[in-house]
Amino acid sequence: MPHTDLLSTIPATMRAIALLEPNEQIELSELELPVPDVVDNELLIKVEYVALNPVDACFAKQGFCKWEYPHILGLDAVGVVVKASKGVFPSVGARVMWHGNIGEQGVLSQYAKVPNFAVSQVPDEVNLKDAATLPCAGMSALVALDKLQLTEGDSILIEAGAGAVGQFAIQFAKQRGATVFTTASKRNHKLVKQLGADVVFDYTDKKLSDKIRKELGPQGFDAVLDSIGGETTVRNVELMRFCGRIACLNPLPKFEQELMYRRAPNIGIVSLGGAWLANSLCAQQRMSFMGNLLLDNLASGNIKIPQISDVEFSTKSISKALNRQIDGGFTGKQVVKINHE
């Protein structure tokens, strides 16, 4: 489509799904807001799809210290560049994917702005809806595996293997030559096995730790990707070898001093939002590079994406979907198709 055609179709206002204030029920409002202005290296994107994440639901309930209300929710989006300054790449007409700035307005709107260095260009052979599933879960998995310095021959425990982060982590861990242990409900054992998991445990098993030790032997895990937190993190440190490595996606619990001395774990924290909150240009650019890696793997058939559930662009549907994200047992990705009519 010619650039002039795209520019001529940009309206003055847009529909957006916003949070008027944090609330336990995640009650949302539809607002008519001005289309964002873009300057310098910013891109104006016509948003096509937005993928929902547990973090969206958690902060909708609790709020976030950097938010101003009403706050547009959503962090993961794909769409088409409709406005960019001369010489800024990607140019008008490009299809892009990104994980947004948690400290600013989100992407559940018909248009959004984002710095050009934080987006990844979507290859023609990749469906935009499929691409929307990648940013938060895929990037979190990659950051975690990098922090774990995972190499060929390592043993790794990936918690919640059927969750979106877990599904990507299993596949990339196998690419790196690791032996993958994971936890999942019995109904999802077949799924995680198909993704490459070598050994699967039922996370509801009351003798889980004993069964892991029996399967693993006395040496303990080289690495753990912990997406659960709390007492699960304490248990996982206990299951690691001395000076093993653990990457945590949730706040750390209080550890007993004796456990820290006995295991001396290398603890890494995974925070995509930190790339924005720390104002780290390098970290923001790295998200673009990780996005390219995810898209290349998807285009080449080297990774499979979680099963997609479609969500309507309405307050009721999105509220229901966000509550579903944290009710437990959800294994796919919920994707909102943004309605431009």
Tab-separated table of C-alpha atoms in Angstrom:
chain	number	residue	atom	x	y	z
A	1	MET	CA	0.000	0.000	0.000
A	2	PRO	CA	1.431	3.447	-0.893
A	3	HIS	CA	2.543	5.547	2.033
A	4	THR	CA	0.124	8.340	1.202
A	5	ASP	CA	-2.824	5.924	1.362
A	6	LEU	CA	-1.839	4.785	4.833
A	7	LEU	CA	-1.338	8.316	6.101
A	8	SER	CA	-4.656	9.521	4.684
A	9	THR	CA	-6.568	6.829	6.618
A	10	ILE	CA	-5.252	7.750	10.079
A	11	PRO	CA	-8.202	9.090	12.105
A	12	ALA	CA	-8.015	11.736	14.811
A	13	THR	CA	-9.368	9.436	17.525
A	14	MET	CA	-9.320	5.737	18.314
A	15	ARG	CA	-11.050	3.115	20.447
A	16	ALA	CA	-9.112	1.819	23.435
A	17	ILE	CA	-9.764	-0.626	26.280
A	18	ALA	CA	-8.643	0.949	29.529
A	19	LEU	CA	-8.534	0.490	33.279
A	20	LEU	CA	-10.085	3.438	35.142
A	21	GLU	CA	-8.565	2.170	38.369
A	22	PRO	CA	-7.151	-1.166	39.572
A	23	ASN	CA	-9.863	-3.571	40.731
A	24	GLU	CA	-10.113	-7.242	41.662
A	25	GLN	CA	-12.801	-7.988	39.080
A	26	ILE	CA	-10.770	-6.368	36.250
A	27	GLU	CA	-13.669	-4.195	35.166
A	28	LEU	CA	-12.639	-2.267	32.053
A	29	SER	CA	-13.944	0.676	30.050
A	30	GLU	CA	-13.966	1.458	26.342
A	31	LEU	CA	-12.764	4.989	25.641
A	32	GLU	CA	-12.441	7.244	22.628
A	33	LEU	CA	-8.954	8.752	22.808
A	34	PRO	CA	-6.742	10.832	20.494
A	35	VAL	CA	-4.453	8.844	18.202
A	36	PRO	CA	-0.918	9.254	19.646
A	37	ASP	CA	1.451	11.806	18.143
A	38	VAL	CA	4.854	10.462	17.098
A	39	VAL	CA	8.148	12.329	16.988
A	40	ASP	CA	11.785	11.589	16.188
A	41	ASN	CA	12.344	7.807	16.036
A	42	GLU	CA	8.822	6.822	17.125
A	43	LEU	CA	6.553	4.742	14.921
A	44	LEU	CA	2.772	4.994	14.790
A	45	ILE	CA	1.362	1.488	14.465
A	46	LYS	CA	-2.096	0.435	13.354
A	47	VAL	CA	-2.543	-2.392	15.852
A	48	GLU	CA	-3.893	-5.650	14.421
A	49	TYR	CA	-3.528	-8.174	17.273
A	50	VAL	CA	-2.731	-7.997	20.983
A	51	ALA	CA	-1.764	-11.064	23.043
A	52	LEU	CA	-2.722	-11.157	26.719
A	53	ASN	CA	-0.332	-12.206	29.482
A	54	PRO	CA	-0.597	-13.046	33.195
A	55	VAL	CA	1.281	-9.820	33.984
A	56	ASP	CA	-1.530	-7.823	32.320
A	57	ALA	CA	-4.061	-9.450	34.634
A	58	CYS	CA	-1.952	-9.082	37.788
A	59	PHE	CA	-1.379	-5.368	37.283
A	60	ALA	CA	-5.017	-4.795	36.289
A	61	LYS	CA	-5.924	-6.063	39.756
A	62	GLN	CA	-3.094	-4.442	41.719
A	63	GLY	CA	-2.105	-1.418	39.645
A	64	PHE	CA	1.437	-0.372	38.816
A	65	CYS	CA	3.408	2.479	40.328
A	66	LYS	CA	4.202	4.129	36.979
A	67	TRP	CA	0.669	4.093	35.566
A	68	GLU	CA	-1.597	7.083	35.071
A	69	TYR	CA	-5.320	6.412	34.832
A	70	PRO	CA	-7.225	5.718	32.732
A	71	HIS	CA	-4.569	3.240	31.643
A	72	ILE	CA	-4.681	1.292	28.381
A	73	LEU	CA	-3.770	-2.329	29.105
A	74	GLY	CA	-1.676	-4.707	26.991
A	75	LEU	CA	2.028	-5.162	26.247
A	76	ASP	CA	2.355	-7.570	23.281
A	77	ALA	CA	1.231	-6.357	19.881
A	78	VAL	CA	1.643	-6.679	16.147
A	79	GLY	CA	0.534	-4.274	13.475
A	80	VAL	CA	1.450	-2.131	10.491
A	81	VAL	CA	3.534	1.052	10.551
A	82	VAL	CA	1.336	3.897	9.322
A	83	LYS	CA	3.503	6.887	10.226
A	84	ALA	CA	7.255	7.361	10.629
A	85	SER	CA	9.661	10.241	10.199
A	86	LYS	CA	11.687	10.346	7.012
A	87	GLY	CA	14.643	7.968	7.187
A	88	VAL	CA	13.300	6.041	10.181
A	89	PHE	CA	13.283	2.253	9.770
A	90	PRO	CA	11.068	0.235	9.589
A	91	SER	CA	9.212	2.473	7.177
A	92	VAL	CA	5.503	2.963	6.550
A	93	GLY	CA	3.837	-0.272	5.465
A	94	ALA	CA	6.129	-2.610	7.451
A	95	ARG	CA	4.559	-5.304	9.635
A	96	VAL	CA	6.062	-5.214	13.134
A	97	MET	CA	5.936	-6.972	16.516
A	98	TRP	CA	6.972	-5.651	19.922
A	99	HIS	CA	6.755	-5.905	23.716
A	100	GLY	CA	5.688	-2.504	25.000
A	101	ASN	CA	6.836	-0.185	27.755
A	102	ILE	CA	5.191	-1.277	31.003
A	103	GLY	CA	5.527	2.251	32.395
A	104	GLU	CA	3.516	3.892	29.598
A	105	GLN	CA	0.132	3.422	27.941
A	106	GLY	CA	-0.480	-0.080	26.604
A	107	VAL	CA	-1.505	-1.464	23.230
A	108	LEU	CA	-5.170	-2.526	23.550
A	109	SER	CA	-6.116	0.284	21.190
A	110	GLN	CA	-6.541	0.800	17.486
A	111	TYR	CA	-3.229	2.694	17.271
A	112	ALA	CA	-0.086	2.743	19.399
A	113	LYS	CA	3.356	4.325	19.297
A	114	VAL	CA	6.687	2.629	19.942
A	115	PRO	CA	10.378	3.517	19.406
A	116	ASN	CA	11.650	2.049	16.146
A	117	PHE	CA	14.609	0.299	17.818
A	118	ALA	CA	12.306	-1.843	19.984
A	119	VAL	CA	10.297	-3.489	17.180
A	120	SER	CA	10.969	-6.573	15.092
A	121	GLN	CA	9.866	-6.783	11.478
A	122	VAL	CA	7.518	-9.709	10.827
A	123	PRO	CA	8.528	-11.862	7.812
A	124	ASP	CA	5.927	-12.222	5.066
A	125	GLU	CA	5.581	-15.946	5.729
A	126	VAL	CA	4.548	-15.411	9.372
A	127	ASN	CA	0.898	-14.783	10.192
A	128	LEU	CA	0.432	-11.657	12.323
A	129	LYS	CA	-1.827	-13.445	14.812
A	130	ASP	CA	0.829	-16.136	15.301
A	131	ALA	CA	3.512	-13.469	15.759
A	132	ALA	CA	1.481	-11.859	18.548
A	133	THR	CA	2.018	-14.934	20.738
A	134	LEU	CA	5.792	-14.505	20.784
A	135	PRO	CA	6.985	-11.359	22.619
A	136	CYS	CA	6.404	-11.693	26.378
A	137	ALA	CA	6.512	-15.485	26.685
A	138	GLY	CA	9.188	-16.070	24.056
A	139	MET	CA	11.470	-13.267	25.204
A	140	SER	CA	11.091	-14.278	28.870
A	141	ALA	CA	12.132	-17.824	27.960
A	142	LEU	CA	15.173	-16.591	26.019
A	143	VAL	CA	16.287	-14.175	28.758
A	144	ALA	CA	15.922	-16.931	31.357
A	145	LEU	CA	17.977	-19.423	29.354
A	146	ASP	CA	20.673	-16.811	28.756
A	147	LYS	CA	20.826	-15.998	32.481
A	148	LEU	CA	21.124	-19.726	33.172
A	149	GLN	CA	24.029	-19.924	30.702
A	150	LEU	CA	22.454	-23.125	29.451
A	151	THR	CA	24.795	-25.260	27.373
A	152	GLU	CA	24.833	-28.706	25.822
A	153	GLY	CA	24.583	-31.509	28.379
A	154	ASP	CA	23.085	-29.390	31.172
A	155	SER	CA	20.056	-30.655	33.073
A	156	ILE	CA	17.267	-28.114	33.504
A	157	LEU	CA	13.964	-28.113	35.352
A	158	ILE	CA	11.363	-25.923	33.623
A	159	GLU	CA	8.392	-25.239	35.873
A	160	ALA	CA	4.912	-25.029	34.306
A	161	GLY	CA	6.026	-26.551	31.032
A	162	ALA	CA	2.572	-26.266	29.471
A	163	GLY	CA	2.387	-22.525	30.099
A	164	ALA	CA	3.415	-20.191	27.278
A	165	VAL	CA	6.860	-19.398	28.769
A	166	GLY	CA	7.390	-23.071	29.523
A	167	GLN	CA	6.476	-24.171	26.007
A	168	PHE	CA	8.998	-21.823	24.431
A	169	ALA	CA	11.637	-22.609	27.065
A	170	ILE	CA	11.386	-26.362	26.466
A	171	GLN	CA	11.934	-25.922	22.746
A	172	PHE	CA	14.873	-23.527	23.054
A	173	ALA	CA	16.473	-25.588	25.832
A	174	LYS	CA	16.393	-28.635	23.560
A	175	GLN	CA	17.943	-26.529	20.763
A	176	ARG	CA	20.819	-25.825	23.168
A	177	GLY	CA	21.318	-29.532	23.876
A	178	ALA	CA	19.969	-29.670	27.434
A	179	THR	CA	18.180	-32.535	29.138
A	180	VAL	CA	14.770	-31.085	29.981
A	181	PHE	CA	12.705	-31.990	33.031
A	182	THR	CA	9.390	-30.202	33.426
A	183	THR	CA	6.221	-30.072	35.503
A	184	ALA	CA	2.682	-30.078	34.104
A	185	SER	CA	-0.776	-31.397	34.865
A	186	LYS	CA	-1.371	-34.931	33.621
A	187	ARG	CA	-3.601	-33.710	30.802
A	188	ASN	CA	-0.667	-31.723	29.380
A	189	HIS	CA	2.047	-34.410	29.610
A	190	LYS	CA	1.603	-35.360	25.954
A	191	LEU	CA	1.891	-31.708	24.871
A	192	VAL	CA	5.175	-31.029	26.667
A	193	LYS	CA	6.614	-34.352	25.478
A	194	GLN	CA	5.812	-33.353	21.886
A	195	LEU	CA	7.674	-30.080	22.472
A	196	GLY	CA	10.787	-32.016	23.514
A	197	ALA	CA	10.635	-32.529	27.279
A	198	ASP	CA	12.623	-35.615	28.304
A	199	VAL	CA	10.946	-36.200	31.683
A	200	VAL	CA	7.587	-34.841	32.884
A	201	PHE	CA	6.292	-34.717	36.468
A	202	ASP	CA	2.755	-34.080	37.684
A	203	TYR	CA	2.986	-30.813	39.599
A	204	THR	CA	0.078	-31.861	41.859
A	205	ASP	CA	1.933	-34.967	43.073
A	206	LYS	CA	2.478	-34.721	46.835
A	207	LYS	CA	5.683	-36.743	46.484
A	208	LEU	CA	6.998	-34.576	43.644
A	209	SER	CA	10.383	-33.787	45.221
A	210	ASP	CA	11.034	-37.447	46.012
A	211	LYS	CA	10.140	-38.522	42.486
A	212	ILE	CA	12.375	-35.827	40.976
A	213	ARG	CA	15.322	-36.949	43.133
A	214	LYS	CA	14.710	-40.570	42.171
A	215	GLU	CA	14.684	-39.698	38.462
A	216	LEU	CA	17.535	-37.187	38.562
A	217	GLY	CA	19.904	-38.888	40.958
A	218	PRO	CA	21.974	-37.243	43.706
A	219	GLN	CA	23.666	-34.559	41.598
A	220	GLY	CA	20.785	-32.053	41.397
A	221	PHE	CA	19.771	-29.827	38.497
A	222	ASP	CA	22.347	-27.640	36.760
A	223	ALA	CA	19.643	-25.044	36.085
A	224	VAL	CA	16.027	-24.213	36.956
A	225	LEU	CA	13.587	-21.902	35.193
A	226	ASP	CA	11.150	-20.922	37.939
A	227	SER	CA	7.972	-19.229	36.743
A	228	ILE	CA	5.968	-20.004	39.891
A	229	GLY	CA	7.671	-18.306	42.856
A	230	GLY	CA	7.006	-18.632	46.578
A	231	GLU	CA	7.667	-21.974	48.241
A	232	THR	CA	8.201	-23.553	44.816
A	233	THR	CA	11.355	-21.448	44.458
A	234	VAL	CA	12.629	-22.667	47.844
A	235	ARG	CA	11.971	-26.276	46.819
A	236	ASN	CA	13.742	-25.767	43.503
A	237	VAL	CA	16.870	-24.360	45.138
A	238	GLU	CA	16.894	-27.491	47.313
A	239	LEU	CA	16.747	-29.629	44.145
A	240	MET	CA	19.720	-27.853	42.509
A	241	ARG	CA	23.332	-28.900	42.638
A	242	PHE	CA	25.829	-26.829	44.622
A	243	CYS	CA	26.317	-23.482	42.810
A	244	GLY	CA	23.504	-24.329	40.417
A	245	ARG	CA	21.665	-21.607	38.506
A	246	ILE	CA	18.041	-20.498	38.840
A	247	ALA	CA	16.159	-17.875	36.810
A	248	CYS	CA	13.043	-16.496	38.516
A	249	LEU	CA	10.111	-14.771	36.826
A	250	ASN	CA	8.398	-13.817	40.104
A	251	PRO	CA	9.519	-12.039	43.295
A	252	LEU	CA	11.847	-14.051	45.505
A	253	PRO	CA	10.634	-15.657	48.730
A	254	LYS	CA	12.546	-15.461	52.011
A	255	PHE	CA	15.308	-18.069	52.022
A	256	GLU	CA	16.717	-19.782	55.095
A	257	GLN	CA	20.367	-18.869	55.554
A	258	GLU	CA	21.373	-22.535	55.906
A	259	LEU	CA	19.900	-23.348	52.479
A	260	MET	CA	21.796	-20.467	50.876
A	261	TYR	CA	25.095	-21.673	52.360
A	262	ARG	CA	24.441	-25.293	51.443
A	263	ARG	CA	23.388	-24.669	47.848
A	264	ALA	CA	25.093	-21.309	47.082
A	265	PRO	CA	22.708	-20.747	44.164
A	266	ASN	CA	23.319	-18.287	41.349
A	267	ILE	CA	19.979	-16.448	41.227
A	268	GLY	CA	18.885	-14.475	38.178
A	269	ILE	CA	15.768	-12.307	37.886
A	270	VAL	CA	13.898	-12.106	34.576
A	271	SER	CA	12.276	-8.710	33.952
A	272	LEU	CA	11.342	-7.585	30.460
A	273	GLY	CA	9.748	-4.473	31.922
A	274	GLY	CA	13.084	-3.568	33.452
A	275	ALA	CA	14.451	-2.777	30.007
A	276	TRP	CA	12.052	0.180	29.929
A	277	LEU	CA	12.039	1.118	33.609
A	278	ALA	CA	15.862	1.253	33.675
A	279	ASN	CA	15.781	3.366	30.502
A	280	SER	CA	18.331	0.969	29.003
A	281	LEU	CA	18.587	1.512	25.267
A	282	CYS	CA	20.726	-1.607	24.923
A	283	ALA	CA	18.139	-3.746	26.711
A	284	GLN	CA	15.335	-2.315	24.583
A	285	GLN	CA	17.285	-3.033	21.414
A	286	ARG	CA	17.968	-6.534	22.689
A	287	MET	CA	14.200	-7.137	22.782
A	288	SER	CA	14.171	-6.327	19.074
A	289	PHE	CA	16.972	-8.834	18.469
A	290	MET	CA	15.158	-11.494	20.509
A	291	GLY	CA	11.999	-10.764	18.545
A	292	ASN	CA	13.888	-11.355	15.308
A	293	LEU	CA	15.206	-14.671	16.658
A	294	LEU	CA	11.712	-15.774	17.662
A	295	LEU	CA	10.238	-14.784	14.304
A	296	ASP	CA	13.033	-16.503	12.369
A	297	ASN	CA	12.498	-19.708	14.358
A	298	LEU	CA	8.763	-19.556	13.739
A	299	ALA	CA	9.198	-18.841	10.029
A	300	SER	CA	11.592	-21.772	9.640
A	301	GLY	CA	9.379	-24.166	11.585
A	302	ASN	CA	11.915	-24.642	14.397
A	303	ILE	CA	9.425	-23.703	17.130
A	304	LYS	CA	5.735	-24.242	17.678
A	305	ILE	CA	3.533	-21.582	19.251
A	306	PRO	CA	0.967	-22.221	22.011
A	307	GLN	CA	-2.611	-22.867	20.953
A	308	ILE	CA	-4.424	-19.594	20.279
A	309	SER	CA	-7.794	-18.637	21.767
A	310	ASP	CA	-9.500	-15.706	20.023
A	311	VAL	CA	-10.767	-12.812	22.139
A	312	GLU	CA	-13.138	-10.065	20.978
A	313	PHE	CA	-12.096	-6.411	21.173
A	314	SER	CA	-14.609	-5.594	23.900
A	315	THR	CA	-14.446	-4.797	27.610
A	316	LYS	CA	-16.466	-7.870	28.610
A	317	SER	CA	-14.454	-10.354	26.533
A	318	ILE	CA	-11.070	-8.935	27.536
A	319	SER	CA	-11.998	-8.783	31.237
A	320	LYS	CA	-13.100	-12.431	31.108
A	321	ALA	CA	-9.893	-13.408	29.284
A	322	LEU	CA	-7.639	-11.579	31.767
A	323	ASN	CA	-9.325	-13.273	34.726
A	324	ARG	CA	-8.834	-16.585	32.945
A	325	GLN	CA	-5.086	-15.862	32.678
A	326	ILE	CA	-4.603	-16.138	36.421
A	327	ASP	CA	-7.344	-18.585	37.423
A	328	GLY	CA	-4.933	-21.468	36.778
A	329	GLY	CA	-4.781	-24.279	34.266
A	330	PHE	CA	-4.568	-22.112	31.139
A	331	THR	CA	-1.981	-23.373	28.646
A	332	GLY	CA	-2.397	-21.371	25.427
A	333	LYS	CA	-2.294	-17.745	24.342
A	334	GLN	CA	-5.310	-15.472	24.235
A	335	VAL	CA	-5.145	-13.047	21.323
A	336	VAL	CA	-7.374	-10.021	20.771
A	337	LYS	CA	-8.141	-9.012	17.190
A	338	ILE	CA	-8.353	-5.227	17.147
A	339	ASN	CA	-11.490	-4.058	15.353
A	340	HIS	CA	-10.919	-1.014	13.114
A	341	GLU	CA	-14.497	-0.668	11.886
